[in-house]
RNA sequence: GCCGAAGUGGCGGAACUGGCAGACGCGCCGGACUCAAAAUCCGGUGGCCUUCGGGCCGUGUGGGUUCGAUUCCCACCUUCGGCACCA
């Protein structure tokens, strides 16, 4: 008599066993011993513990990683699969503010809940490696690394315009300003001038366009390419007639230089303030104050003549210098040569102010009105003109980037303190290594108020300068959370090391991450920053690789009501209810069965029933098979072949195609076939294969059924391998077409040669009726598949 | 405007290398079991036509290549994502 399928009992039972045995612990290699060749670092982006629960998007993500982990482990790979918490930062702090509690309390409670949910879903995580960004044992090394960046000239302080979120009361990075608004809270961002720490990401701008040894989705690379915005062109010097000074211009179209009819400066350009007429300065003050968004949205161009003229170095032409807000100070040099004939914006400007238009490229893309360069194709013209200017020291080829350095100072409390002190005598001085970490003090009033909350804490702020011993002040800002997440994947590998952030030997063994799973929304942020970190560390000799993530996969969004589940939108659905109702195995199977993992999917629990039916069916059938005495020599039938085919499909889909929903379909097919043949001699083989294949998806029920079949420890049993000999078919279904349309199909012997197949096809009554009366022009035979007659 | 992805039944989707379109599941319809229901099991389920043998149409639209196209090529439409007064 088959017992009832009771998921909760089974799941608790096996989770306890795995925990007691440390089943999913992955020991690090030891330098003196040989290391495994097949190693796999499975990583999914770590969660923010800012909400009180995981949501179904997390469930999708981590279940995918889990299936990959189990299949790799059982296929003989040494797999590490860690987990941790992105505990610092705005989302966590804002959640705490809403609750009226200290951020530490909120996030530590959330971490506990989420960890419990993860364990309840049975994910194979090596919990020994767990880290959280807010622990001093972690952020000590974030601070240490920060100092390394400074020491190596890749992190620096400067004053400049920054994006200020008036709602969150802090500076935010360019990468997290979307359409002029704060990516987190949606408030319109203001420009402010402040002194801030920056990571010099631009130092690697060119290299970030290359992905040595890393297979990334084209889409992600395109997003990063757009963001870096490399463009090749030339820098050209125009002399100001009245003052004799040179103004540089960046252009991607030096071939149109003869068409320049005016010269324009950004309102913020220093020349404007130094020389321009009062009217022009007045314009610049107003225009410069308008947000860029608004400037871009304006339909007509505005501007004021400065009273000065620039000399075009290629032909000596005298151009009026204007100031206009369509020229941007932070791209190129903040100055342009206006060519109305070949640039849409310049054309609008020229039209508004009645400036001349001189075409210099004809319909065939050749230069005209360009003196000795006439007739050259545009591309050649570019090179020739730049070369000519270079001879006279008036121009040179240049590359420009859209990428800006990453601003990392935040005027908020809940983050990693910046390990520098400000001394009036010595300047900005690093906190000595032996004094790290600079502990984030527990303060009562951490609410944002426009100046960093730590600044009000005298106990924290007042220090002695490490260099001269005189009075000094700590840096009251904290770091952007993305600094923490730029290296956490390295700390997992050596999370208990208290002498260094990590040991290079173990990190070089595991890294780069074999498979990284996470949202595509991090393409221009976290994924770019992490690459920057690793390239820098590689240059300093800290790591032996140059890319952090060998393969990247982006899951689709799990949506509710059409929008991505997120706390800010309030449409979060956690796993607890469904797990209560159906068990973890059903939830794991269902979230993956919903559709291709890289596409968005609307969450609805409606289909879970189908999965539960499937599990109950599996449960009953495996019990039925187990009750029958095992047959000898049981592998020579259709069921065995189906089982072998299923092994091939599941393995190929998970390991090569990274596809998780089709293997479930394949296993359902096998269950359907087995359900009608529990007495077949190969039924036991089919049942064992099935249970073994489903283990990565539904590890608890699989383990239980493995026991029913008389075995144990499925989680470490070898992954099934298909028996090639059983995949061979003696017969196949021959499809017979006439003019490409299927007219008949029947089983034939697989050994028949082409002539024999044609002969068999001709014998078909149905086919004959279509062949009669026509002239046979061609016969196409596809071995093992079809015969097509063309009449 | 530039760059990238996608469009298949009532729904989620499958078809990997050009070779039987719609696997698998949901939903729906019918049947068995039952006093009844749930659960379970069996069968059906793209559209139109049918003399019930089958026939025709069908993968966003229009063309093309091919014996044969969901798959390749060209043009277009729609949706989604990235960049964007970036010179």
Tab-separated table of N, CA, C and O in Angstrom, chain A residues 14-109:
chain	number	residue	atom	x	y	z
A	14	UNK	N	14.824	15.546	5.305
A	14	UNK	CA	16.070	15.547	4.534
A	14	UNK	C	16.889	16.807	4.742
A	14	UNK	O	18.121	16.777	4.705
A	15	UNK	N	16.221	17.922	4.986
A	15	UNK	CA	16.975	19.143	5.256
A	15	UNK	C	17.831	18.976	6.500
A	15	UNK	O	18.960	19.456	6.565
A	16	UNK	N	17.292	18.257	7.487
A	16	UNK	CA	18.050	18.011	8.709
A	16	UNK	C	19.269	17.136	8.401
A	16	UNK	O	20.376	17.407	8.846
A	17	UNK	N	19.044	16.120	7.591
A	17	UNK	CA	20.164	15.237	7.240
A	17	UNK	C	21.273	16.024	6.543
A	17	UNK	O	22.449	15.915	6.888
A	18	UNK	N	20.905	16.826	5.574
A	18	UNK	CA	21.936	17.585	4.833
A	18	UNK	C	22.686	18.539	5.736
A	18	UNK	O	23.887	18.719	5.609
A	19	UNK	N	21.939	19.147	6.633
A	19	UNK	CA	22.582	20.093	7.533
A	19	UNK	C	23.549	19.363	8.469
A	19	UNK	O	24.692	19.769	8.631
A	20	UNK	N	23.073	18.259	9.054
A	20	UNK	CA	23.924	17.501	9.984
A	20	UNK	C	25.195	17.007	9.297
A	20	UNK	O	26.254	16.941	9.890
A	21	UNK	N	25.047	16.614	8.050
A	21	UNK	CA	26.209	16.040	7.353
A	21	UNK	C	27.086	17.103	6.706
A	21	UNK	O	28.138	16.780	6.152
A	22	UNK	N	26.623	18.332	6.683
A	22	UNK	CA	27.367	19.362	5.950
A	22	UNK	C	27.463	18.978	4.481
A	22	UNK	O	28.524	19.070	3.851
A	23	UNK	N	26.336	18.503	3.946
A	23	UNK	CA	26.347	17.870	2.628
A	23	UNK	C	26.844	18.782	1.510
A	23	UNK	O	27.421	18.312	0.534
A	24	UNK	N	26.626	20.074	1.641
A	24	UNK	CA	26.949	20.951	0.512
A	24	UNK	C	28.119	21.881	0.803
A	24	UNK	O	28.298	22.905	0.184
A	25	UNK	N	28.912	21.479	1.764
A	25	UNK	CA	30.120	22.227	2.049
A	25	UNK	C	31.155	21.944	0.962
A	25	UNK	O	31.300	20.808	0.527
A	26	UNK	N	31.835	22.978	0.559
A	26	UNK	CA	32.866	22.800	-0.462
A	26	UNK	C	34.194	23.265	0.119
A	26	UNK	O	34.425	24.454	0.248
A	27	UNK	N	35.043	22.334	0.508
A	27	UNK	CA	36.323	22.750	1.100
A	27	UNK	C	37.216	23.428	0.064
A	27	UNK	O	37.178	23.099	-1.117
A	28	UNK	N	37.981	24.388	0.530
A	28	UNK	CA	38.948	25.028	-0.348
A	28	UNK	C	40.103	24.079	-0.616
A	28	UNK	O	40.415	23.220	0.213
A	29	UNK	N	40.768	24.258	-1.741
A	29	UNK	CA	41.958	23.435	-1.999
A	29	UNK	C	43.095	23.853	-1.057
A	29	UNK	O	43.089	24.956	-0.530
A	30	UNK	N	44.020	22.954	-0.868
A	30	UNK	CA	45.180	23.218	-0.022
A	30	UNK	C	46.390	23.240	-0.938
A	30	UNK	O	46.534	22.394	-1.815
A	31	UNK	N	47.255	24.239	-0.712
A	31	UNK	CA	48.351	24.469	-1.647
A	31	UNK	C	49.271	23.261	-1.836
A	31	UNK	O	49.759	23.021	-2.929
A	32	UNK	N	49.451	22.483	-0.742
A	32	UNK	CA	50.414	21.382	-0.818
A	32	UNK	C	49.811	20.133	-1.468
A	32	UNK	O	50.518	19.183	-1.729
A	33	UNK	N	48.501	20.187	-1.721
A	33	UNK	CA	47.867	18.995	-2.275
A	33	UNK	C	47.365	19.254	-3.687
A	33	UNK	O	47.086	20.394	-4.055
A	34	UNK	N	47.231	18.174	-4.466
A	34	UNK	CA	46.751	18.369	-5.842
A	34	UNK	C	45.322	18.912	-5.823
A	34	UNK	O	44.523	18.593	-4.944
A	35	UNK	N	44.995	19.759	-6.795
A	35	UNK	CA	43.670	20.360	-6.834
A	35	UNK	C	42.822	19.714	-7.924
A	35	UNK	O	43.346	19.206	-8.910
A	36	UNK	N	41.517	19.744	-7.698
A	36	UNK	CA	40.591	19.167	-8.681
A	36	UNK	C	40.626	19.991	-9.958
A	36	UNK	O	40.737	21.212	-9.924
A	37	UNK	N	40.545	19.313	-11.082
A	37	UNK	CA	40.562	20.042	-12.353
A	37	UNK	C	39.208	20.640	-12.667
A	37	UNK	O	39.108	21.746	-13.180
A	38	UNK	N	38.167	19.854	-12.384
A	38	UNK	CA	36.822	20.341	-12.664
A	38	UNK	C	36.285	21.092	-11.475
A	38	UNK	O	35.752	20.499	-10.558
A	39	UNK	N	36.445	22.394	-11.481
A	39	UNK	CA	35.826	23.131	-10.386
A	39	UNK	C	34.853	24.135	-10.958
A	39	UNK	O	35.005	24.606	-12.077
A	40	UNK	N	33.855	24.418	-10.145
A	40	UNK	CA	32.747	25.248	-10.626
A	40	UNK	C	32.311	26.191	-9.521
A	40	UNK	O	32.013	25.751	-8.405
A	41	UNK	N	32.309	27.484	-9.835
A	41	UNK	CA	31.867	28.481	-8.867
A	41	UNK	C	30.496	28.952	-9.322
A	41	UNK	O	30.387	29.667	-10.306
A	42	UNK	N	29.488	28.493	-8.618
A	42	UNK	CA	28.114	28.854	-8.954
A	42	UNK	C	27.677	30.020	-8.066
A	42	UNK	O	27.707	29.914	-6.850
A	43	UNK	N	27.277	31.107	-8.707
A	43	UNK	CA	26.946	32.299	-7.936
A	43	UNK	C	25.707	32.992	-8.482
A	43	UNK	O	25.543	33.137	-9.688
A	44	UNK	N	24.842	33.363	-7.555
A	44	UNK	CA	23.718	34.212	-7.929
A	44	UNK	C	23.885	35.517	-7.151
A	44	UNK	O	24.449	35.531	-6.069
A	45	UNK	N	23.414	36.599	-7.736
A	45	UNK	CA	23.571	37.891	-7.063
A	45	UNK	C	22.964	37.812	-5.666
A	45	UNK	O	21.873	37.272	-5.476
A	46	UNK	N	23.697	38.378	-4.705
A	46	UNK	CA	23.245	38.268	-3.315
A	46	UNK	C	22.055	39.209	-3.058
A	46	UNK	O	21.963	40.256	-3.683
A	47	UNK	N	21.166	38.812	-2.177
A	47	UNK	CA	19.976	39.634	-1.946
A	47	UNK	C	20.247	40.818	-1.008
A	47	UNK	O	21.139	40.769	-0.180
A	48	UNK	N	19.453	41.862	-1.182
A	48	UNK	CA	19.400	42.940	-0.209
A	48	UNK	C	18.453	42.490	0.886
A	48	UNK	O	17.293	42.198	0.587
A	49	UNK	N	18.869	42.470	2.125
A	49	UNK	CA	17.935	42.066	3.179
A	49	UNK	C	17.085	43.240	3.641
A	49	UNK	O	16.858	43.420	4.827
A	50	UNK	N	16.603	44.017	2.685
A	50	UNK	CA	15.862	45.218	3.064
A	50	UNK	C	14.382	44.924	3.256
A	50	UNK	O	13.672	45.708	3.872
A	51	UNK	N	13.913	43.809	2.739
A	51	UNK	CA	12.509	43.461	2.901
A	51	UNK	C	12.362	42.326	3.884
A	51	UNK	O	13.336	41.646	4.209
A	52	UNK	N	11.168	42.092	4.347
A	52	UNK	CA	10.970	41.060	5.355
A	52	UNK	C	10.868	39.649	4.766
A	52	UNK	O	10.664	38.700	5.495
A	53	UNK	N	11.018	39.519	3.451
A	53	UNK	CA	10.851	38.191	2.846
A	53	UNK	C	11.520	38.140	1.480
A	53	UNK	O	11.656	39.154	0.800
A	54	UNK	N	11.938	36.945	1.095
A	54	UNK	CA	12.331	36.729	-0.299
A	54	UNK	C	11.084	36.883	-1.147
A	54	UNK	O	9.972	36.715	-0.663
A	55	UNK	N	11.255	37.178	-2.443
A	55	UNK	CA	10.094	37.142	-3.322
A	55	UNK	C	10.304	36.091	-4.399
A	55	UNK	O	11.362	35.449	-4.451
A	56	UNK	N	9.297	35.881	-5.241
A	56	UNK	CA	9.363	34.781	-6.187
A	56	UNK	C	10.500	34.952	-7.202
A	56	UNK	O	10.984	33.989	-7.769
A	57	UNK	N	10.930	36.203	-7.410
A	57	UNK	CA	12.084	36.438	-8.269
A	57	UNK	C	13.340	35.795	-7.688
A	57	UNK	O	14.111	35.155	-8.397
A	58	UNK	N	13.526	35.940	-6.373
A	58	UNK	CA	14.644	35.252	-5.710
A	58	UNK	C	14.503	33.754	-5.866
A	58	UNK	O	15.486	33.047	-6.108
A	59	UNK	N	13.280	33.264	-5.706
A	59	UNK	CA	13.061	31.813	-5.748
A	59	UNK	C	13.476	31.266	-7.109
A	59	UNK	O	14.144	30.239	-7.221
A	60	UNK	N	13.114	31.978	-8.152
A	60	UNK	CA	13.510	31.571	-9.503
A	60	UNK	C	15.030	31.523	-9.620
A	60	UNK	O	15.623	30.527	-10.057
A	61	UNK	N	15.635	32.630	-9.214
A	61	UNK	CA	17.070	32.783	-9.343
A	61	UNK	C	17.868	31.711	-8.627
A	61	UNK	O	18.761	31.079	-9.183
A	62	UNK	N	17.540	31.520	-7.363
A	62	UNK	CA	18.325	30.595	-6.558
A	62	UNK	C	17.989	29.139	-6.877
A	62	UNK	O	18.826	28.259	-6.700
A	63	UNK	N	16.781	28.882	-7.360
A	63	UNK	CA	16.472	27.499	-7.734
A	63	UNK	C	17.244	27.116	-8.996
A	63	UNK	O	17.755	26.008	-9.115
A	64	UNK	N	17.331	28.077	-9.911
A	64	UNK	CA	18.121	27.834	-11.107
A	64	UNK	C	19.557	27.483	-10.741
A	64	UNK	O	20.136	26.524	-11.234
A	65	UNK	N	20.135	28.302	-9.869
A	65	UNK	CA	21.498	28.054	-9.420
A	65	UNK	C	21.614	26.709	-8.719
A	65	UNK	O	22.617	26.022	-8.828
A	66	UNK	N	20.546	26.339	-8.030
A	66	UNK	CA	20.548	25.087	-7.290
A	66	UNK	C	20.570	23.881	-8.219
A	66	UNK	O	21.303	22.918	-7.990
A	67	UNK	N	19.764	23.940	-9.267
A	67	UNK	CA	19.732	22.839	-10.234
A	67	UNK	C	21.113	22.690	-10.861
A	67	UNK	O	21.671	21.596	-10.961
A	68	UNK	N	21.670	23.820	-11.262
A	68	UNK	CA	23.005	23.810	-11.847
A	68	UNK	C	24.017	23.193	-10.867
A	68	UNK	O	24.842	22.364	-11.236
A	69	UNK	N	23.914	23.594	-9.602
A	69	UNK	CA	24.828	23.101	-8.575
A	69	UNK	C	24.741	21.579	-8.429
A	69	UNK	O	25.753	20.880	-8.446
A	70	UNK	N	23.506	21.076	-8.306
A	70	UNK	CA	23.342	19.627	-8.117
A	70	UNK	C	23.848	18.837	-9.325
A	70	UNK	O	24.546	17.837	-9.177
A	71	UNK	N	23.486	19.282	-10.517
A	71	UNK	CA	23.894	18.520	-11.705
A	71	UNK	C	25.417	18.534	-11.838
A	71	UNK	O	26.030	17.501	-12.113
A	72	UNK	N	26.038	19.684	-11.611
A	72	UNK	CA	27.504	19.764	-11.695
A	72	UNK	C	28.161	18.877	-10.640
A	72	UNK	O	29.081	18.120	-10.935
A	73	UNK	N	27.686	19.015	-9.390
A	73	UNK	CA	28.256	18.207	-8.300
A	73	UNK	C	28.225	16.731	-8.646
A	73	UNK	O	29.209	16.027	-8.539
A	74	UNK	N	27.047	16.296	-9.062
A	74	UNK	CA	26.874	14.864	-9.310
A	74	UNK	C	27.564	14.428	-10.597
A	74	UNK	O	27.745	13.234	-10.826
A	75	UNK	N	27.937	15.382	-11.437
A	75	UNK	CA	28.692	15.039	-12.643
A	75	UNK	C	30.196	15.066	-12.398
A	75	UNK	O	30.979	15.027	-13.341
A	76	UNK	N	30.589	15.185	-11.120
A	76	UNK	CA	32.005	15.083	-10.803
A	76	UNK	C	32.735	16.408	-10.689
A	76	UNK	O	33.962	16.444	-10.664
A	77	UNK	N	31.998	17.517	-10.631
A	77	UNK	CA	32.660	18.807	-10.476
A	77	UNK	C	32.775	19.140	-9.000
A	77	UNK	O	31.911	18.786	-8.201
A	78	UNK	N	33.842	19.850	-8.671
A	78	UNK	CA	34.002	20.384	-7.326
A	78	UNK	C	33.301	21.739	-7.357
A	78	UNK	O	33.763	22.672	-8.016
A	79	UNK	N	32.148	21.814	-6.671
A	79	UNK	CA	31.295	22.992	-6.822
A	79	UNK	C	31.232	23.784	-5.529
A	79	UNK	O	31.007	23.227	-4.459
A	80	UNK	N	31.401	25.094	-5.644
A	80	UNK	CA	31.173	25.953	-4.488
A	80	UNK	C	29.983	26.847	-4.806
A	80	UNK	O	29.822	27.318	-5.924
A	81	UNK	N	29.112	26.999	-3.818
A	81	UNK	CA	27.892	27.756	-4.028
A	81	UNK	C	27.551	28.481	-2.730
A	81	UNK	O	26.869	27.951	-1.865
A	82	UNK	N	28.083	29.701	-2.589
A	82	UNK	CA	27.937	30.452	-1.345
A	82	UNK	C	26.729	31.375	-1.336
A	82	UNK	O	25.998	31.472	-2.329
A	83	UNK	N	26.530	32.040	-0.222
A	83	UNK	CA	25.414	32.983	-0.098
A	83	UNK	C	25.781	34.058	0.914
A	83	UNK	O	26.568	33.817	1.838
A	84	UNK	N	25.261	35.228	0.728
A	84	UNK	CA	25.544	36.322	1.653
A	84	UNK	C	24.529	37.437	1.509
A	84	UNK	O	23.498	37.258	0.864
A	85	UNK	N	24.825	38.565	2.129
A	85	UNK	CA	23.829	39.636	2.250
A	85	UNK	C	24.417	40.987	1.912
A	85	UNK	O	25.421	41.382	2.466
A	86	UNK	N	23.728	41.679	1.034
A	86	UNK	CA	24.134	43.019	0.646
A	86	UNK	C	23.480	43.981	1.633
A	86	UNK	O	22.520	44.670	1.323
A	87	UNK	N	24.021	43.985	2.862
A	87	UNK	CA	23.253	44.513	3.995
A	87	UNK	C	23.353	46.012	4.200
A	87	UNK	O	22.525	46.582	4.882
A	88	UNK	N	24.385	46.637	3.623
A	88	UNK	CA	24.503	48.083	3.778
A	88	UNK	C	23.675	48.781	2.701
A	88	UNK	O	23.296	48.171	1.705
A	89	UNK	N	23.477	50.069	2.914
A	89	UNK	CA	22.949	50.871	1.817
A	89	UNK	C	21.554	51.405	2.012
A	89	UNK	O	20.856	51.088	2.976
A	90	UNK	N	21.193	52.225	1.044
A	90	UNK	CA	19.920	52.924	1.084
A	90	UNK	C	18.694	52.062	1.304
A	90	UNK	O	17.854	52.391	2.139
A	91	UNK	N	18.534	50.974	0.535
A	91	UNK	CA	17.275	50.230	0.679
A	91	UNK	C	17.082	49.730	2.105
A	91	UNK	O	15.989	49.841	2.664
A	92	UNK	N	18.167	49.215	2.684
A	92	UNK	CA	18.079	48.699	4.048
A	92	UNK	C	17.808	49.831	5.032
A	92	UNK	O	16.956	49.713	5.919
A	93	UNK	N	18.492	50.936	4.837
A	93	UNK	CA	18.334	52.055	5.749
A	93	UNK	C	16.933	52.658	5.651
A	93	UNK	O	16.298	52.968	6.661
A	94	UNK	N	16.449	52.808	4.433
A	94	UNK	CA	15.110	53.354	4.265
A	94	UNK	C	14.047	52.443	4.875
A	94	UNK	O	13.064	52.919	5.442
A	95	UNK	N	14.266	51.136	4.763
A	95	UNK	CA	13.328	50.193	5.372
A	95	UNK	C	13.304	50.380	6.881
A	95	UNK	O	12.240	50.398	7.513
A	96	UNK	N	14.490	50.577	7.458
A	96	UNK	CA	14.581	50.779	8.908
A	96	UNK	C	13.898	52.075	9.327
A	96	UNK	O	13.199	52.121	10.332
A	97	UNK	N	14.085	53.120	8.521
A	97	UNK	CA	13.449	54.409	8.832
A	97	UNK	C	11.935	54.235	8.854
A	97	UNK	O	11.247	54.719	9.761
A	98	UNK	N	11.429	53.508	7.849
A	98	UNK	CA	9.977	53.290	7.795
A	98	UNK	C	9.476	52.560	9.032
A	98	UNK	O	8.390	52.814	9.529
A	99	UNK	N	10.292	51.634	9.501
A	99	UNK	CA	9.881	50.860	10.674
A	99	UNK	C	10.180	51.585	11.986
A	99	UNK	O	9.756	51.123	13.051
A	100	UNK	N	10.963	52.657	11.905
A	100	UNK	CA	11.329	53.384	13.103
A	100	UNK	C	12.286	52.596	13.983
A	100	UNK	O	12.237	52.662	15.203
A	101	UNK	N	13.139	51.801	13.358
A	101	UNK	CA	14.105	51.018	14.138
A	101	UNK	C	15.500	51.310	13.641
A	101	UNK	O	15.694	51.964	12.637
A	102	UNK	N	16.468	50.754	14.342
A	102	UNK	CA	17.844	50.896	13.893
A	102	UNK	C	18.079	49.968	12.699
A	102	UNK	O	17.588	48.833	12.689
A	103	UNK	N	18.810	50.427	11.689
A	103	UNK	CA	19.030	49.582	10.504
A	103	UNK	C	19.598	48.206	10.847
A	103	UNK	O	19.226	47.206	10.230
A	104	UNK	N	20.464	48.179	11.840
A	104	UNK	CA	21.063	46.889	12.188
A	104	UNK	C	19.991	45.890	12.631
A	104	UNK	O	19.989	44.731	12.215
A	105	UNK	N	19.071	46.373	13.469
A	105	UNK	CA	18.000	45.476	13.930
A	105	UNK	C	17.176	44.965	12.764
A	105	UNK	O	16.893	43.779	12.649
A	106	UNK	N	16.767	45.914	11.912
A	106	UNK	CA	15.923	45.543	10.784
A	106	UNK	C	16.604	44.532	9.880
A	106	UNK	O	16.032	43.490	9.553
A	107	UNK	N	17.832	44.831	9.488
A	107	UNK	CA	18.441	43.938	8.507
A	107	UNK	C	18.828	42.591	9.131
A	107	UNK	O	18.721	41.562	8.479
A	108	UNK	N	19.197	42.601	10.404
A	108	UNK	CA	19.568	41.309	10.994
A	108	UNK	C	18.346	40.418	11.161
A	108	UNK	O	18.413	39.206	10.970
A	109	UNK	N	17.220	41.048	11.460
A	109	UNK	CA	15.982	40.266	11.521
A	109	UNK	C	15.610	39.743	10.122
A	109	UNK	O	15.269	38.582	9.949
